[in-house]
């Protein structure tokens, strides 16, 4: 059982940590005055923070005092209400794709903050988030509340239901949410579809009326989320799929092809395989030719014949 004295010490040490995070340098007397304790107690509390892994530096002389330094690992941060609101709104903007490559990291951080965000601050975060917009390329806009609803369901391992267009009509789907994946263009949800008994990826911007269900589930053995979604976006959703052996390193080819357009798999011999899909493979062939690398058609068999037809057509056009 925790005594009142222990609780008082813990609260005081947390207050000290918050003060050290607010300003570059504090003198011992300033901290003692703020905390209402003696300078000796301040020194003891500083030692407690050091024991917990916070690098608190002390220096003597004019301009000296206590300073919170950078550690080897990121320690927990104490945020006041205004800082918490600003952080949540900034993370929502990042999750929306305003910063390339930052969306998935922003959403992970946001789900951690969401777990501890006081209820009294949530309506302020939602109100401010409605005023945040971005411009430029970025991803297809999604509802931040939708992202958070799905992220919570993934985090808490609870079933979710939502409406989703399929075959020209909107149908209700029941899923076990696994991961949210950010591509260069869109957000996707990887989930186990309970009615179809298989893994599926869903475009978040097409999901409506999402709501978590009360049933928790035990996570299944899942495919790699990013790979599954990328292969689906680049290949499985199309009527035709093509596979090429490209005589160039995977890193070089990845820099030339958007992740949403093809899957690039490295090989040990400084070559790579490219998997792409389309309703008509002529465009894929022309895109491969424009990369500027030698390549071989691996599949499907009829695509090699199509190469010869297009080559003859191009030769005829140049004569």
XYZ file of C-alpha atoms in Angstrom:
319
model
C 0.000 0.000 0.000
C 1.351 3.466 -0.931
C 1.645 5.925 1.954
C 0.630 9.563 1.776
C 4.292 10.576 2.077
C 5.214 8.368 -0.909
C 2.408 9.874 -2.993
C 3.576 13.351 -2.043
C 7.137 12.544 -3.081
C 5.966 11.043 -6.395
C 3.795 14.071 -7.200
C 6.647 16.435 -6.326
C 9.141 14.528 -8.519
C 6.673 14.603 -11.430
C 6.208 18.341 -10.890
C 9.982 18.760 -10.899
C 10.197 16.832 -14.162
C 7.534 19.063 -15.695
C 9.451 22.184 -14.661
C 12.704 20.860 -16.140
C 10.903 20.182 -19.424
C 9.541 23.731 -19.565
C 12.780 25.691 -19.381
C 16.429 25.301 -20.354
C 18.011 25.927 -16.925
C 16.654 26.254 -13.387
C 18.698 27.258 -10.355
C 18.370 25.245 -7.166
C 16.711 28.099 -5.236
C 14.191 28.651 -8.078
C 13.149 25.005 -8.036
C 12.984 24.946 -4.241
C 10.733 28.006 -4.291
C 8.440 26.537 -6.966
C 8.149 23.207 -5.140
C 7.956 24.661 -1.642
C 10.831 22.537 -0.341
C 14.459 22.967 0.660
C 17.419 22.942 -1.708
C 18.461 19.616 -0.142
C 15.113 18.067 -1.084
C 15.544 19.347 -4.643
C 18.917 17.583 -4.847
C 17.331 14.332 -3.616
C 14.502 14.590 -6.139
C 17.002 15.236 -8.932
C 18.774 12.015 -7.929
C 15.445 10.180 -8.088
C 14.947 11.403 -11.654
C 18.449 10.272 -12.580
C 17.696 6.832 -11.140
C 14.637 6.678 -13.402
C 16.840 7.377 -16.426
C 16.379 11.116 -16.871
C 19.749 12.813 -17.588
C 19.592 15.848 -15.293
C 22.816 17.875 -15.476
C 24.007 20.242 -12.753
C 26.485 23.088 -13.294
C 28.022 25.662 -10.970
C 28.675 29.381 -11.290
C 26.894 32.222 -13.047
C 24.257 30.842 -15.410
C 24.531 27.420 -13.798
C 21.797 25.253 -12.397
C 19.811 22.122 -13.288
C 19.227 21.214 -16.899
C 17.389 18.243 -18.460
C 19.657 16.768 -21.111
C 19.120 14.445 -24.056
C 19.276 10.787 -23.071
C 19.962 7.580 -24.933
C 16.227 6.762 -24.976
C 13.267 9.110 -25.221
C 11.815 9.497 -21.701
C 8.114 10.101 -20.982
C 7.049 13.714 -21.466
C 4.700 15.654 -19.220
C 2.292 17.849 -21.174
C -0.087 20.459 -19.830
C -3.569 20.793 -21.363
C -2.574 23.281 -24.076
C 0.484 21.236 -25.060
C -1.561 18.023 -25.213
C -4.172 19.654 -27.468
C -1.519 21.124 -29.771
C 0.308 17.782 -29.984
C -2.886 15.847 -30.785
C -3.926 18.301 -33.519
C -0.440 18.242 -35.052
C -0.454 14.444 -35.066
C -3.863 14.440 -36.737
C -2.473 16.684 -39.467
C 0.547 14.386 -39.875
C -1.658 11.308 -40.009
C -3.611 12.972 -42.813
C -0.515 12.881 -44.972
C 0.644 16.491 -44.856
C 4.192 15.234 -44.298
C 5.330 12.499 -46.679
C 6.193 9.280 -44.868
C 5.068 10.567 -41.475
C 1.459 9.406 -41.525
C 1.838 5.949 -39.963
C 4.248 7.194 -37.269
C 1.924 10.093 -36.456
C -1.022 7.737 -36.089
C 0.930 5.395 -33.787
C 1.870 8.341 -31.586
C -1.704 9.604 -31.668
C -3.092 6.271 -30.447
C -0.687 6.406 -27.496
C -1.782 9.934 -26.647
C -5.441 8.990 -27.150
C -5.168 6.331 -24.430
C -4.335 8.916 -21.759
C -5.960 12.087 -23.122
C -8.475 13.418 -20.540
C -12.100 13.425 -21.657
C -12.360 17.166 -21.045
C -9.774 17.787 -23.809
C -11.247 15.557 -26.502
C -13.900 18.013 -27.748
C -11.241 20.739 -28.033
C -9.002 18.460 -30.081
C -11.908 17.565 -32.375
C -12.884 21.216 -32.823
C -9.340 22.285 -33.673
C -8.769 19.290 -35.957
C -11.687 20.479 -38.078
C -9.742 23.649 -38.797
C -6.609 21.845 -40.037
C -6.214 21.329 -43.776
C -3.316 20.537 -46.088
C -2.574 21.159 -49.738
C -0.353 19.720 -52.422
C 0.058 16.050 -53.390
C -0.270 13.973 -50.271
C -2.848 11.294 -49.621
C -6.535 11.172 -50.337
C -8.157 13.044 -47.418
C -9.708 10.875 -44.702
C -11.836 11.701 -41.681
C -9.504 11.938 -38.628
C -12.259 10.512 -36.414
C -12.502 7.527 -38.756
C -8.756 6.954 -38.526
C -8.887 7.115 -34.743
C -11.891 4.761 -34.544
C -10.085 2.155 -36.639
C -6.766 2.717 -34.856
C -8.429 2.167 -31.465
C -10.042 -1.050 -32.728
C -6.640 -2.318 -33.921
C -5.016 -1.318 -30.638
C -7.726 -2.792 -28.386
C -8.214 -5.954 -30.507
C -11.982 -5.583 -30.801
C -14.176 -6.408 -33.767
C -15.424 -3.546 -35.917
C -18.255 -3.050 -38.345
C -18.500 -0.570 -41.207
C -20.194 0.085 -44.537
C -18.091 -0.462 -47.652
C -18.889 -0.296 -51.398
C -18.547 -3.590 -53.235
C -19.971 -4.719 -56.569
C -21.893 -1.507 -57.074
C -23.609 -1.542 -53.681
C -22.681 -0.653 -50.117
C -22.518 -3.613 -47.772
C -21.938 -3.974 -44.042
C -18.623 -5.666 -43.219
C -17.622 -7.356 -39.948
C -13.882 -7.531 -39.423
C -11.073 -8.134 -36.971
C -8.924 -5.004 -37.553
C -5.214 -5.697 -37.635
C -3.209 -2.747 -38.984
C -3.622 0.645 -40.654
C -1.193 1.089 -43.548
C -0.258 4.415 -45.153
C 0.734 4.311 -48.818
C 2.009 7.254 -50.829
C -1.585 7.996 -51.863
C -4.064 6.510 -49.389
C -4.748 4.923 -46.001
C -5.694 1.236 -45.942
C -7.029 -1.066 -43.231
C -5.772 -4.641 -43.181
C -8.366 -6.794 -41.433
C -9.693 -10.339 -41.247
C -13.105 -10.345 -42.907
C -15.317 -12.555 -40.716
C -18.015 -13.105 -43.343
C -15.513 -14.071 -46.063
C -13.119 -15.912 -43.712
C -10.055 -14.308 -45.274
C -7.752 -11.304 -45.045
C -8.822 -8.174 -46.875
C -7.539 -4.622 -47.304
C -9.979 -1.699 -47.314
C -9.484 1.885 -48.455
C -10.171 4.051 -45.410
C -11.557 6.913 -47.502
C -14.334 4.536 -48.685
C -15.269 3.302 -45.201
C -18.371 4.846 -43.613
C -20.337 4.306 -40.410
C -17.439 2.560 -38.695
C -18.029 1.449 -35.123
C -16.160 -0.870 -32.764
C -18.040 -3.900 -31.443
C -17.954 -5.215 -27.889
C -16.352 -8.565 -28.814
C -12.616 -8.885 -28.349
C -10.680 -11.325 -30.513
C -7.441 -13.256 -30.252
C -5.094 -12.052 -33.036
C -4.583 -14.562 -35.842
C -1.354 -15.301 -37.683
C -1.345 -12.380 -40.106
C 0.493 -11.542 -43.324
C 2.952 -8.666 -43.311
C 0.600 -5.703 -43.422
C 2.602 -3.365 -45.650
C 3.500 -6.107 -48.145
C -0.059 -7.443 -48.323
C -1.564 -4.012 -48.919
C 1.074 -3.022 -51.469
C 0.633 -6.241 -53.456
C -3.122 -5.761 -53.392
C -2.951 -2.149 -54.559
C -0.353 -2.833 -57.240
C -1.573 -6.180 -58.534
C -4.425 -8.198 -57.017
C -7.166 -5.638 -57.654
C -6.526 -5.741 -61.421
C -7.800 -8.227 -63.987
C -4.276 -8.966 -65.289
C -0.966 -9.356 -63.446
C 2.517 -9.244 -64.912
C 5.897 -10.245 -63.501
C 9.243 -9.016 -64.855
C 12.910 -9.672 -64.188
C 14.643 -6.274 -64.339
C 18.414 -6.079 -64.820
C 18.945 -3.331 -62.243
C 19.143 -3.155 -58.433
C 15.877 -3.038 -56.511
C 16.751 0.315 -54.905
C 17.201 1.885 -58.335
C 13.902 0.567 -59.649
C 11.971 1.483 -56.476
C 13.079 5.080 -56.939
C 11.491 5.048 -60.410
C 8.153 3.371 -59.638
C 5.597 4.568 -57.050
C 4.924 1.995 -54.334
C 1.246 1.978 -55.298
C 2.079 1.066 -58.918
C 4.234 -2.060 -58.493
C 5.933 -4.380 -56.030
C 9.723 -4.531 -56.374
C 11.462 -7.590 -54.913
C 15.277 -7.672 -54.706
C 17.354 -10.592 -55.939
C 20.856 -11.542 -54.892
C 22.425 -10.839 -58.292
C 21.811 -7.051 -58.422
C 18.601 -7.651 -60.306
C 15.012 -7.501 -59.109
C 11.522 -8.769 -59.836
C 8.676 -6.357 -60.502
C 5.054 -7.357 -59.976
C 2.415 -5.066 -61.468
C -1.212 -5.269 -62.442
C -3.533 -3.566 -64.912
C -6.733 -4.165 -66.808
C -4.671 -3.855 -70.005
C -0.982 -4.795 -69.803
C 0.142 -2.662 -72.761
C 0.559 0.326 -70.465
C 2.624 -1.744 -68.027
C 4.914 -2.876 -70.860
C 5.483 0.683 -72.045
C 6.183 1.816 -68.480
C 8.767 -0.952 -68.049
C 10.438 -0.005 -71.320
C 10.648 3.647 -70.249
C 12.550 2.760 -67.068
C 15.648 2.397 -69.214
C 16.726 -1.065 -67.989
C 16.893 -4.406 -69.770
C 14.133 -6.742 -68.587
C 12.623 -10.177 -69.217
C 8.948 -11.087 -69.099
C 8.369 -13.859 -66.541
C 4.568 -14.008 -66.639
C 2.021 -14.307 -68.119
C 3.111 -16.328 -71.192
C 1.096 -14.256 -73.664
C 2.839 -11.055 -72.559
C 6.067 -11.980 -74.379
C 4.107 -12.189 -77.637
C 2.563 -8.824 -76.855
C 6.084 -7.393 -76.506
C 6.897 -8.434 -80.056
C 3.666 -6.925 -81.401
C 4.339 -3.591 -79.710
C 7.995 -3.637 -80.782
C 7.023 -4.115 -84.428
C 4.470 -1.317 -84.156
C 7.070 1.048 -82.721
C 9.621 0.116 -85.357
C 7.089 0.733 -88.092
C 6.270 4.133 -86.598
C 9.942 5.131 -86.757
C 10.473 4.281 -90.423
